[in-house]
């Protein structure tokens, strides 16, 4: 059984900056991944109606994310 858990991000009244420096889309064309100058990676859900909604934000890089690549099997 697949369980869906919504992502929750907690910050103050202003969300962190996310100046996109890299972008890729998954093979199933349902998720867009962006890397930022601020060192974050964001996952965005892309609906069949081409609506984009935030899914997750990953913090931890200390430098800009300038390249994204999918892992090989």
PDB file of N, CA and C in Angstrom:
ATOM      1  N   UNK A   1       0.843  -1.168   0.000  1.00  0.00           N
ATOM      2  CA  UNK A   1       0.000   0.000   0.000  1.00  0.00           C
ATOM      3  C   UNK A   1       0.892   1.236   0.000  1.00  0.00           C
ATOM      4  N   UNK A   2       0.608   2.157  -0.925  1.00  0.00           N
ATOM      5  CA  UNK A   2       1.372   3.392  -1.022  1.00  0.00           C
ATOM      6  C   UNK A   2       0.733   4.447  -0.130  1.00  0.00           C
ATOM      7  N   UNK A   3       1.534   5.041   0.743  1.00  0.00           N
ATOM      8  CA  UNK A   3       1.050   6.057   1.662  1.00  0.00           C
ATOM      9  C   UNK A   3       1.616   7.407   1.226  1.00  0.00           C
ATOM     10  N   UNK A   4       0.779   8.400   1.111  1.00  0.00           N
ATOM     11  CA  UNK A   4       1.203   9.744   0.735  1.00  0.00           C
ATOM     12  C   UNK A   4       1.303  10.613   1.984  1.00  0.00           C
ATOM     13  N   UNK A   5       2.454  11.237   2.155  1.00  0.00           N
ATOM     14  CA  UNK A   5       2.684  12.114   3.302  1.00  0.00           C
ATOM     15  C   UNK A   5       3.004  13.502   2.763  1.00  0.00           C
ATOM     16  N   UNK A   6       2.198  14.505   3.090  1.00  0.00           N
ATOM     17  CA  UNK A   6       2.499  15.855   2.593  1.00  0.00           C
ATOM     18  C   UNK A   6       3.757  16.420   3.240  1.00  0.00           C
ATOM     19  N   UNK A   7       4.528  17.155   2.447  1.00  0.00           N
ATOM     20  CA  UNK A   7       5.732  17.793   2.971  1.00  0.00           C
ATOM     21  C   UNK A   7       5.342  19.032   3.759  1.00  0.00           C
ATOM     22  N   UNK A   8       6.044  19.280   4.842  1.00  0.00           N
ATOM     23  CA  UNK A   8       5.787  20.453   5.665  1.00  0.00           C
ATOM     24  C   UNK A   8       7.101  21.206   5.827  1.00  0.00           C
ATOM     25  N   UNK A   9       7.090  22.479   5.474  1.00  0.00           N
ATOM     26  CA  UNK A   9       8.264  23.322   5.670  1.00  0.00           C
ATOM     27  C   UNK A   9       7.901  24.387   6.687  1.00  0.00           C
ATOM     28  N   UNK A  10       8.803  24.641   7.609  1.00  0.00           N
ATOM     29  CA  UNK A  10       8.540  25.622   8.648  1.00  0.00           C
ATOM     30  C   UNK A  10       9.591  26.724   8.563  1.00  0.00           C
ATOM     31  N   UNK A  11       9.142  27.944   8.401  1.00  0.00           N
ATOM     32  CA  UNK A  11      10.005  29.108   8.456  1.00  0.00           C
ATOM     33  C   UNK A  11       9.168  30.291   8.893  1.00  0.00           C
ATOM     34  N   UNK A  12       9.751  31.452   8.988  1.00  0.00           N
ATOM     35  CA  UNK A  12       9.029  32.641   9.427  1.00  0.00           C
ATOM     36  C   UNK A  12       8.013  33.113   8.402  1.00  0.00           C
ATOM     37  N   UNK A  13       7.712  34.382   8.409  1.00  0.00           N
ATOM     38  CA  UNK A  13       6.706  34.922   7.500  1.00  0.00           C
ATOM     39  C   UNK A  13       7.182  34.994   6.063  1.00  0.00           C
ATOM     40  N   UNK A  14       8.487  34.924   5.850  1.00  0.00           N
ATOM     41  CA  UNK A  14       9.035  35.002   4.498  1.00  0.00           C
ATOM     42  C   UNK A  14       9.723  33.676   4.161  1.00  0.00           C
ATOM     43  N   UNK A  15       9.302  33.060   3.055  1.00  0.00           N
ATOM     44  CA  UNK A  15       9.923  31.809   2.609  1.00  0.00           C
ATOM     45  C   UNK A  15      11.354  32.090   2.155  1.00  0.00           C
ATOM     46  N   UNK A  16      12.232  31.080   2.220  1.00  0.00           N
ATOM     47  CA  UNK A  16      13.608  31.291   1.784  1.00  0.00           C
ATOM     48  C   UNK A  16      13.683  31.596   0.289  1.00  0.00           C
ATOM     49  N   UNK A  17      14.699  32.360  -0.103  1.00  0.00           N
ATOM     50  CA  UNK A  17      14.924  32.647  -1.520  1.00  0.00           C
ATOM     51  C   UNK A  17      15.247  31.352  -2.252  1.00  0.00           C
ATOM     52  N   UNK A  18      14.873  31.298  -3.521  1.00  0.00           N
ATOM     53  CA  UNK A  18      15.179  30.116  -4.329  1.00  0.00           C
ATOM     54  C   UNK A  18      15.441  30.593  -5.759  1.00  0.00           C
ATOM     55  N   UNK A  19      16.668  31.086  -5.986  1.00  0.00           N
ATOM     56  CA  UNK A  19      17.071  31.565  -7.307  1.00  0.00           C
ATOM     57  C   UNK A  19      17.525  30.362  -8.119  1.00  0.00           C
ATOM     58  N   UNK A  20      16.703  29.923  -9.058  1.00  0.00           N
ATOM     59  CA  UNK A  20      16.934  28.664  -9.780  1.00  0.00           C
ATOM     60  C   UNK A  20      18.184  28.746 -10.644  1.00  0.00           C
ATOM     61  N   UNK A  21      19.071  27.751 -10.457  1.00  0.00           N
ATOM     62  CA  UNK A  21      20.303  27.641 -11.237  1.00  0.00           C
ATOM     63  C   UNK A  21      20.364  26.344 -12.026  1.00  0.00           C
ATOM     64  N   UNK A  22      19.480  25.397 -11.719  1.00  0.00           N
ATOM     65  CA  UNK A  22      19.444  24.108 -12.437  1.00  0.00           C
ATOM     66  C   UNK A  22      18.020  23.574 -12.385  1.00  0.00           C
ATOM     67  N   UNK A  23      17.622  22.874 -13.445  1.00  0.00           N
ATOM     68  CA  UNK A  23      16.266  22.328 -13.493  1.00  0.00           C
ATOM     69  C   UNK A  23      16.270  21.025 -14.282  1.00  0.00           C
ATOM     70  N   UNK A  24      15.437  20.082 -13.857  1.00  0.00           N
ATOM     71  CA  UNK A  24      15.239  18.844 -14.609  1.00  0.00           C
ATOM     72  C   UNK A  24      13.840  18.317 -14.328  1.00  0.00           C
ATOM     73  N   UNK A  25      13.358  17.444 -15.200  1.00  0.00           N
ATOM     74  CA  UNK A  25      12.040  16.841 -15.037  1.00  0.00           C
ATOM     75  C   UNK A  25      12.224  15.328 -15.053  1.00  0.00           C
ATOM     76  N   UNK A  26      11.433  14.630 -14.244  1.00  0.00           N
ATOM     77  CA  UNK A  26      11.547  13.178 -14.175  1.00  0.00           C
ATOM     78  C   UNK A  26      11.013  12.538 -15.455  1.00  0.00           C
ATOM     79  N   UNK A  27      11.402  11.284 -15.686  1.00  0.00           N
ATOM     80  CA  UNK A  27      10.985  10.575 -16.893  1.00  0.00           C
ATOM     81  C   UNK A  27       9.466  10.468 -17.019  1.00  0.00           C
ATOM     82  N   UNK A  28       8.764  10.357 -15.886  1.00  0.00           N
ATOM     83  CA  UNK A  28       7.300  10.256 -15.940  1.00  0.00           C
ATOM     84  C   UNK A  28       6.627  11.624 -16.106  1.00  0.00           C
ATOM     85  N   UNK A  29       7.418  12.680 -16.139  1.00  0.00           N
ATOM     86  CA  UNK A  29       6.965  14.056 -16.336  1.00  0.00           C
ATOM     87  C   UNK A  29       5.942  14.502 -15.289  1.00  0.00           C
ATOM     88  N   UNK A  30       6.087  13.995 -14.067  1.00  0.00           N
ATOM     89  CA  UNK A  30       5.191  14.373 -12.984  1.00  0.00           C
ATOM     90  C   UNK A  30       5.893  15.185 -11.903  1.00  0.00           C
ATOM     91  N   UNK A  31       7.223  15.239 -11.940  1.00  0.00           N
ATOM     92  CA  UNK A  31       7.982  15.980 -10.934  1.00  0.00           C
ATOM     93  C   UNK A  31       9.058  16.814 -11.614  1.00  0.00           C
ATOM     94  N   UNK A  32       9.124  18.082 -11.219  1.00  0.00           N
ATOM     95  CA  UNK A  32      10.192  18.977 -11.657  1.00  0.00           C
ATOM     96  C   UNK A  32      11.112  19.177 -10.459  1.00  0.00           C
ATOM     97  N   UNK A  33      12.423  19.118 -10.693  1.00  0.00           N
ATOM     98  CA  UNK A  33      13.407  19.328  -9.630  1.00  0.00           C
ATOM     99  C   UNK A  33      14.194  20.582  -9.983  1.00  0.00           C
ATOM    100  N   UNK A  34      14.333  21.483  -9.025  1.00  0.00           N
ATOM    101  CA  UNK A  34      15.127  22.684  -9.243  1.00  0.00           C
ATOM    102  C   UNK A  34      16.220  22.786  -8.184  1.00  0.00           C
ATOM    103  N   UNK A  35      17.380  23.239  -8.611  1.00  0.00           N
ATOM    104  CA  UNK A  35      18.474  23.558  -7.703  1.00  0.00           C
ATOM    105  C   UNK A  35      18.601  25.061  -7.651  1.00  0.00           C
ATOM    106  N   UNK A  36      19.092  25.592  -6.536  1.00  0.00           N
ATOM    107  CA  UNK A  36      19.134  27.046  -6.391  1.00  0.00           C
ATOM    108  C   UNK A  36      20.520  27.565  -6.040  1.00  0.00           C
ATOM    109  N   UNK A  37      20.668  28.859  -6.275  1.00  0.00           N
ATOM    110  CA  UNK A  37      21.894  29.557  -5.914  1.00  0.00           C
ATOM    111  C   UNK A  37      22.112  29.518  -4.408  1.00  0.00           C
ATOM    112  N   UNK A  38      21.025  29.417  -3.642  1.00  0.00           N
ATOM    113  CA  UNK A  38      21.102  29.396  -2.176  1.00  0.00           C
ATOM    114  C   UNK A  38      21.433  28.012  -1.613  1.00  0.00           C
ATOM    115  N   UNK A  39      21.571  26.997  -2.465  1.00  0.00           N
ATOM    116  CA  UNK A  39      21.962  25.663  -2.019  1.00  0.00           C
ATOM    117  C   UNK A  39      20.802  24.727  -1.709  1.00  0.00           C
ATOM    118  N   UNK A  40      19.592  25.073  -2.114  1.00  0.00           N
ATOM    119  CA  UNK A  40      18.438  24.201  -1.866  1.00  0.00           C
ATOM    120  C   UNK A  40      18.097  23.399  -3.124  1.00  0.00           C
ATOM    121  N   UNK A  41      17.423  22.286  -2.914  1.00  0.00           N
ATOM    122  CA  UNK A  41      16.829  21.509  -4.001  1.00  0.00           C
ATOM    123  C   UNK A  41      15.337  21.444  -3.709  1.00  0.00           C
ATOM    124  N   UNK A  42      14.530  21.790  -4.701  1.00  0.00           N
ATOM    125  CA  UNK A  42      13.073  21.759  -4.540  1.00  0.00           C
ATOM    126  C   UNK A  42      12.461  20.757  -5.500  1.00  0.00           C
ATOM    127  N   UNK A  43      11.460  20.042  -5.008  1.00  0.00           N
ATOM    128  CA  UNK A  43      10.681  19.141  -5.839  1.00  0.00           C
ATOM    129  C   UNK A  43       9.303  19.751  -6.012  1.00  0.00           C
ATOM    130  N   UNK A  44       8.829  19.762  -7.252  1.00  0.00           N
ATOM    131  CA  UNK A  44       7.552  20.361  -7.607  1.00  0.00           C
ATOM    132  C   UNK A  44       6.706  19.311  -8.312  1.00  0.00           C
ATOM    133  N   UNK A  45       5.436  19.213  -7.956  1.00  0.00           N
ATOM    134  CA  UNK A  45       4.524  18.282  -8.605  1.00  0.00           C
ATOM    135  C   UNK A  45       3.912  18.971  -9.820  1.00  0.00           C
ATOM    136  N   UNK A  46       3.908  18.293 -10.964  1.00  0.00           N
ATOM    137  CA  UNK A  46       3.328  18.810 -12.191  1.00  0.00           C
ATOM    138  C   UNK A  46       2.097  17.974 -12.533  1.00  0.00           C
ATOM    139  N   UNK A  47       0.925  18.596 -12.499  1.00  0.00           N
ATOM    140  CA  UNK A  47      -0.325  17.870 -12.760  1.00  0.00           C
ATOM    141  C   UNK A  47      -0.542  17.725 -14.266  1.00  0.00           C
ATOM    142  N   UNK A  48      -1.485  16.881 -14.635  1.00  0.00           N
ATOM    143  CA  UNK A  48      -1.800  16.688 -16.054  1.00  0.00           C
ATOM    144  C   UNK A  48      -2.376  17.963 -16.674  1.00  0.00           C
ATOM    145  N   UNK A  49      -2.880  18.872 -15.829  1.00  0.00           N
ATOM    146  CA  UNK A  49      -3.377  20.173 -16.307  1.00  0.00           C
ATOM    147  C   UNK A  49      -2.253  21.212 -16.348  1.00  0.00           C
ATOM    148  N   UNK A  50      -1.012  20.774 -16.140  1.00  0.00           N
ATOM    149  CA  UNK A  50       0.183  21.614 -16.133  1.00  0.00           C
ATOM    150  C   UNK A  50       0.204  22.628 -14.995  1.00  0.00           C
ATOM    151  N   UNK A  51      -0.423  22.280 -13.876  1.00  0.00           N
ATOM    152  CA  UNK A  51      -0.341  23.108 -12.671  1.00  0.00           C
ATOM    153  C   UNK A  51       0.840  22.616 -11.838  1.00  0.00           C
ATOM    154  N   UNK A  52       1.617  23.556 -11.330  1.00  0.00           N
ATOM    155  CA  UNK A  52       2.802  23.213 -10.542  1.00  0.00           C
ATOM    156  C   UNK A  52       2.538  23.555  -9.080  1.00  0.00           C
ATOM    157  N   UNK A  53       2.815  22.592  -8.194  1.00  0.00           N
ATOM    158  CA  UNK A  53       2.685  22.839  -6.757  1.00  0.00           C
ATOM    159  C   UNK A  53       3.918  22.301  -6.042  1.00  0.00           C
ATOM    160  N   UNK A  54       4.314  22.978  -4.971  1.00  0.00           N
ATOM    161  CA  UNK A  54       5.515  22.570  -4.243  1.00  0.00           C
ATOM    162  C   UNK A  54       5.279  21.239  -3.544  1.00  0.00           C
ATOM    163  N   UNK A  55       6.323  20.434  -3.524  1.00  0.00           N
ATOM    164  CA  UNK A  55       6.249  19.099  -2.936  1.00  0.00           C
ATOM    165  C   UNK A  55       7.202  18.995  -1.743  1.00  0.00           C
ATOM    166  N   UNK A  56       8.469  19.323  -1.968  1.00  0.00           N
ATOM    167  CA  UNK A  56       9.489  19.245  -0.920  1.00  0.00           C
ATOM    168  C   UNK A  56      10.565  20.289  -1.173  1.00  0.00           C
ATOM    169  N   UNK A  57      11.241  20.705  -0.118  1.00  0.00           N
ATOM    170  CA  UNK A  57      12.442  21.530  -0.233  1.00  0.00           C
ATOM    171  C   UNK A  57      13.522  20.878   0.627  1.00  0.00           C
ATOM    172  N   UNK A  58      14.690  20.732   0.047  1.00  0.00           N
ATOM    173  CA  UNK A  58      15.790  20.049   0.724  1.00  0.00           C
ATOM    174  C   UNK A  58      16.897  21.073   0.979  1.00  0.00           C
ATOM    175  N   UNK A  59      17.281  21.229   2.237  1.00  0.00           N
ATOM    176  CA  UNK A  59      18.332  22.152   2.647  1.00  0.00           C
ATOM    177  C   UNK A  59      19.604  21.368   2.959  1.00  0.00           C
ATOM    178  N   UNK A  60      20.727  22.050   3.005  1.00  0.00           N
ATOM    179  CA  UNK A  60      21.936  21.388   3.474  1.00  0.00           C
ATOM    180  C   UNK A  60      23.170  21.667   2.640  1.00  0.00           C
ATOM    181  N   UNK A  61      23.008  21.984   1.366  1.00  0.00           N
ATOM    182  CA  UNK A  61      24.176  22.303   0.555  1.00  0.00           C
ATOM    183  C   UNK A  61      24.743  23.646   1.014  1.00  0.00           C
ATOM    184  N   UNK A  62      26.051  23.762   1.002  1.00  0.00           N
ATOM    185  CA  UNK A  62      26.677  25.009   1.423  1.00  0.00           C
ATOM    186  C   UNK A  62      27.089  25.874   0.236  1.00  0.00           C
ATOM    187  N   UNK A  63      26.856  25.383  -0.975  1.00  0.00           N
ATOM    188  CA  UNK A  63      27.174  26.139  -2.193  1.00  0.00           C
ATOM    189  C   UNK A  63      25.990  26.038  -3.150  1.00  0.00           C
ATOM    190  N   UNK A  64      26.040  26.795  -4.219  1.00  0.00           N
ATOM    191  CA  UNK A  64      24.978  26.767  -5.218  1.00  0.00           C
ATOM    192  C   UNK A  64      24.847  25.377  -5.824  1.00  0.00           C
ATOM    193  N   UNK A  65      23.617  24.994  -6.134  1.00  0.00           N
ATOM    194  CA  UNK A  65      23.354  23.747  -6.860  1.00  0.00           C
ATOM    195  C   UNK A  65      23.323  24.127  -8.335  1.00  0.00           C
ATOM    196  N   UNK A  66      24.366  23.750  -9.070  1.00  0.00           N
ATOM    197  CA  UNK A  66      24.481  24.173 -10.468  1.00  0.00           C
ATOM    198  C   UNK A  66      24.219  23.051 -11.457  1.00  0.00           C
ATOM    199  N   UNK A  67      23.998  21.837 -10.963  1.00  0.00           N
ATOM    200  CA  UNK A  67      23.779  20.709 -11.846  1.00  0.00           C
ATOM    201  C   UNK A  67      22.901  19.679 -11.144  1.00  0.00           C
ATOM    202  N   UNK A  68      21.985  19.084 -11.874  1.00  0.00           N
ATOM    203  CA  UNK A  68      21.144  18.010 -11.346  1.00  0.00           C
ATOM    204  C   UNK A  68      21.245  16.831 -12.312  1.00  0.00           C
ATOM    205  N   UNK A  69      21.241  15.623 -11.785  1.00  0.00           N
ATOM    206  CA  UNK A  69      21.303  14.419 -12.618  1.00  0.00           C
ATOM    207  C   UNK A  69      20.568  13.298 -11.916  1.00  0.00           C
ATOM    208  N   UNK A  70      19.945  12.425 -12.682  1.00  0.00           N
ATOM    209  CA  UNK A  70      19.271  11.285 -12.070  1.00  0.00           C
ATOM    210  C   UNK A  70      20.268  10.136 -11.899  1.00  0.00           C
ATOM    211  N   UNK A  71      20.036   9.339 -10.886  1.00  0.00           N
ATOM    212  CA  UNK A  71      20.893   8.189 -10.605  1.00  0.00           C
ATOM    213  C   UNK A  71      20.583   7.072 -11.585  1.00  0.00           C
ATOM    214  N   UNK A  72      21.569   6.318 -11.923  1.00  0.00           N
ATOM    215  CA  UNK A  72      21.374   5.148 -12.786  1.00  0.00           C
ATOM    216  C   UNK A  72      20.918   3.979 -11.940  1.00  0.00           C
ATOM    217  N   UNK A  73      20.211   3.055 -12.565  1.00  0.00           N
ATOM    218  CA  UNK A  73      19.774   1.857 -11.851  1.00  0.00           C
ATOM    219  C   UNK A  73      20.926   0.893 -11.686  1.00  0.00           C
TER     220      UNK A  73
END
